[in-house]
Amino acid sequence: MPGVNRRQIIKTVGTASIAGLAGCSSNGSSGNNEGGGKQTITYRDREDPFTSMAKAYNSSQSKVHVNPSIKPEKSKYRSLIAQITAGNAPQVIGLDVVYLPRFVQLGALADLTSYYNKKSYTDEIFQPLTRDFIRWNDKVYAMPYWIDCSLYLYNKQHYKKAGLDPEKPPETWDEFLNACKKLKAAGYTPLSNTLGMLGLEIFFFMPFVWAGGGKLFNDEMSKSLIDQQPAVDALKFFKKLQDKGYTTDQTQNEHFTYPPFESGKASMAFSGAGVGEIKDQSPDVYKNMGTAMFPKPEGGQHSSFLGGDCVVITKQTKQNQGAFDASEKFVDWIHSEDGMNTMASSTGYLPSLKSGFDGEYITQHKSLYEPYKKALENGHAPPMHPKLIQMQQPLNDALVRALQGKQSPEKALSQAADSITKVLQSSQ
């Protein structure tokens, strides 16, 4: 499981560096044939574990060679835009889903609508992924690829010592607060969490807003709704955790949530698809670990953030039919039983198809992965907008001000809503 860098979402791509992208050169790299007729394509992603996908695919057949190109998140998109502008784009990209609207607007991606319509496995895609993960303006530009989602981990040994049932983790906000009270009395830090790191306000806070029926902005994308009651209630819940001493400092921006949990100090941790990291870093904790969806308010619905990568084929690839066909074959394999099992076992992330949860690796760890499946069935993709990244800082700042007691939740979120609405209206 990769470290925290993947959660530090980079700043919005500057307009100066993307000008003219839609009309970029038509004589870029479109893949090539090696001796013997093997078609070579380049696959770009943002984390080292995904080289395993290319290696496994190359070993599974002899007609296509996929050349993996991994770029760190902080530099990936700048270098990618430079390549596209120069007409030298990679053929296949594992694209952070929050960037899909931006790259569609730039004219950088191939329209995959006909590809999507002719594939039978698309019926297996988890429903929350079928719109925002793959579509923009009613056209399909991507397929869902590897999925990350948010829920919480808990230490069953701590639960037992605190008098809690390790097989029945708390499901509501009140139950969660009661569990925290008992865990604190037993000598533990009940929860490791942070909202102060840019990007985690969407990953860890918004699921609590969605659980109460709230949204970041309206369907018309003209006004922020983050100051409405569901968000206020969610922030008050987080503030109560902070004020009662049930959590690590949620305003920190330097550390992710795993270390206190891995060390056995914290009983619970808000998490992504972090099962693999806990297994590698702290085997003893892993042996006694459970997973559960975030608690919900009374009358609400469990929810989760659904993030990760979609997989796209660049528009330039269409200039070479052989490269485009090879790219489609690689995308097909990603969604095959072998591809999804390889991804789960080698990267720790989740498959986007329901059948992927019947694969060998996940079946062997069914109790841990069942809540992830529920999260994929009930979660939300990030609020999709080309300027989503610009909306994160006002929300992040509002959460920190409220948690530090500098503003009431109502006032902090009202200020954030005003700033986010200005971003939305600047896009119209």
mmCIF file with all atom_site columns, N, CA and C in Angstrom, residues 23 43 52 130 154 170 184 202 224 287 385 418:
data_model
loop_
_atom_site.group_PDB
_atom_site.id
_atom_site.type_symbol
_atom_site.label_atom_id
_atom_site.label_alt_id
_atom_site.label_comp_id
_atom_site.label_asym_id
_atom_site.label_entity_id
_atom_site.label_seq_id
_atom_site.pdbx_PDB_ins_code
_atom_site.Cartn_x
_atom_site.Cartn_y
_atom_site.Cartn_z
_atom_site.occupancy
_atom_site.B_iso_or_equiv
_atom_site.pdbx_formal_charge
_atom_site.auth_seq_id
_atom_site.auth_comp_id
_atom_site.auth_asym_id
_atom_site.auth_atom_id
_atom_site.pdbx_PDB_model_num
ATOM 1  N N  . GLY A 1 23  ? -5.715  21.118  -29.691 1.00 0.00 ? 23  GLY A N  1
ATOM 2  C CA . GLY A 1 23  ? -5.241  21.143  -31.069 1.00 0.00 ? 23  GLY A CA 1
ATOM 3  C C  . GLY A 1 23  ? -3.785  20.777  -31.190 1.00 0.00 ? 23  GLY A C  1
ATOM 4  N N  . TYR A 1 43  ? 2.116   2.717   -20.872 1.00 0.00 ? 43  TYR A N  1
ATOM 5  C CA . TYR A 1 43  ? 1.078   2.877   -19.852 1.00 0.00 ? 43  TYR A CA 1
ATOM 6  C C  . TYR A 1 43  ? 1.639   3.744   -18.727 1.00 0.00 ? 43  TYR A C  1
ATOM 7  N N  . SER A 1 52  ? 3.351   -3.708  -11.692 1.00 0.00 ? 52  SER A N  1
ATOM 8  C CA . SER A 1 52  ? 2.989   -5.125  -11.631 1.00 0.00 ? 52  SER A CA 1
ATOM 9  C C  . SER A 1 52  ? 1.890   -5.458  -12.626 1.00 0.00 ? 52  SER A C  1
ATOM 10 N N  . THR A 1 130 ? -20.540 4.292   -12.361 1.00 0.00 ? 130 THR A N  1
ATOM 11 C CA . THR A 1 130 ? -20.933 4.281   -13.772 1.00 0.00 ? 130 THR A CA 1
ATOM 12 C C  . THR A 1 130 ? -21.152 5.663   -14.364 1.00 0.00 ? 130 THR A C  1
ATOM 13 N N  . TYR A 1 154 ? -10.344 -1.096  12.838  1.00 0.00 ? 154 TYR A N  1
ATOM 14 C CA . TYR A 1 154 ? -10.396 -1.141  14.293  1.00 0.00 ? 154 TYR A CA 1
ATOM 15 C C  . TYR A 1 154 ? -9.657  -2.368  14.813  1.00 0.00 ? 154 TYR A C  1
ATOM 16 N N  . PRO A 1 170 ? -19.346 -0.101  15.837  1.00 0.00 ? 170 PRO A N  1
ATOM 17 C CA . PRO A 1 170 ? -20.414 0.903   15.884  1.00 0.00 ? 170 PRO A CA 1
ATOM 18 C C  . PRO A 1 170 ? -20.849 1.353   14.497  1.00 0.00 ? 170 PRO A C  1
ATOM 19 N N  . LYS A 1 184 ? -11.229 5.032   25.468  1.00 0.00 ? 184 LYS A N  1
ATOM 20 C CA . LYS A 1 184 ? -10.404 5.991   26.204  1.00 0.00 ? 184 LYS A CA 1
ATOM 21 C C  . LYS A 1 184 ? -10.271 5.570   27.664  1.00 0.00 ? 184 LYS A C  1
ATOM 22 N N  . ILE A 1 202 ? -12.152 15.850  1.557   1.00 0.00 ? 202 ILE A N  1
ATOM 23 C CA . ILE A 1 202 ? -13.066 15.162  0.653   1.00 0.00 ? 202 ILE A CA 1
ATOM 24 C C  . ILE A 1 202 ? -13.126 13.677  1.004   1.00 0.00 ? 202 ILE A C  1
ATOM 25 N N  . SER A 1 224 ? -22.499 26.391  -3.824  1.00 0.00 ? 224 SER A N  1
ATOM 26 C CA . SER A 1 224 ? -22.059 25.425  -2.831  1.00 0.00 ? 224 SER A CA 1
ATOM 27 C C  . SER A 1 224 ? -23.155 25.206  -1.796  1.00 0.00 ? 224 SER A C  1
ATOM 28 N N  . LYS A 1 287 ? -3.471  -9.092  12.256  1.00 0.00 ? 287 LYS A N  1
ATOM 29 C CA . LYS A 1 287 ? -4.127  -10.339 12.652  1.00 0.00 ? 287 LYS A CA 1
ATOM 30 C C  . LYS A 1 287 ? -5.380  -10.091 13.490  1.00 0.00 ? 287 LYS A C  1
ATOM 31 N N  . HIS A 1 385 ? -15.993 18.147  -10.957 1.00 0.00 ? 385 HIS A N  1
ATOM 32 C CA . HIS A 1 385 ? -15.983 19.484  -11.538 1.00 0.00 ? 385 HIS A CA 1
ATOM 33 C C  . HIS A 1 385 ? -14.553 19.770  -11.966 1.00 0.00 ? 385 HIS A C  1
ATOM 34 N N  . ASP A 1 418 ? -19.197 30.364  0.544   1.00 0.00 ? 418 ASP A N  1
ATOM 35 C CA . ASP A 1 418 ? -19.059 31.579  -0.270  1.00 0.00 ? 418 ASP A CA 1
ATOM 36 C C  . ASP A 1 418 ? -17.869 31.463  -1.223  1.00 0.00 ? 418 ASP A C  1
#
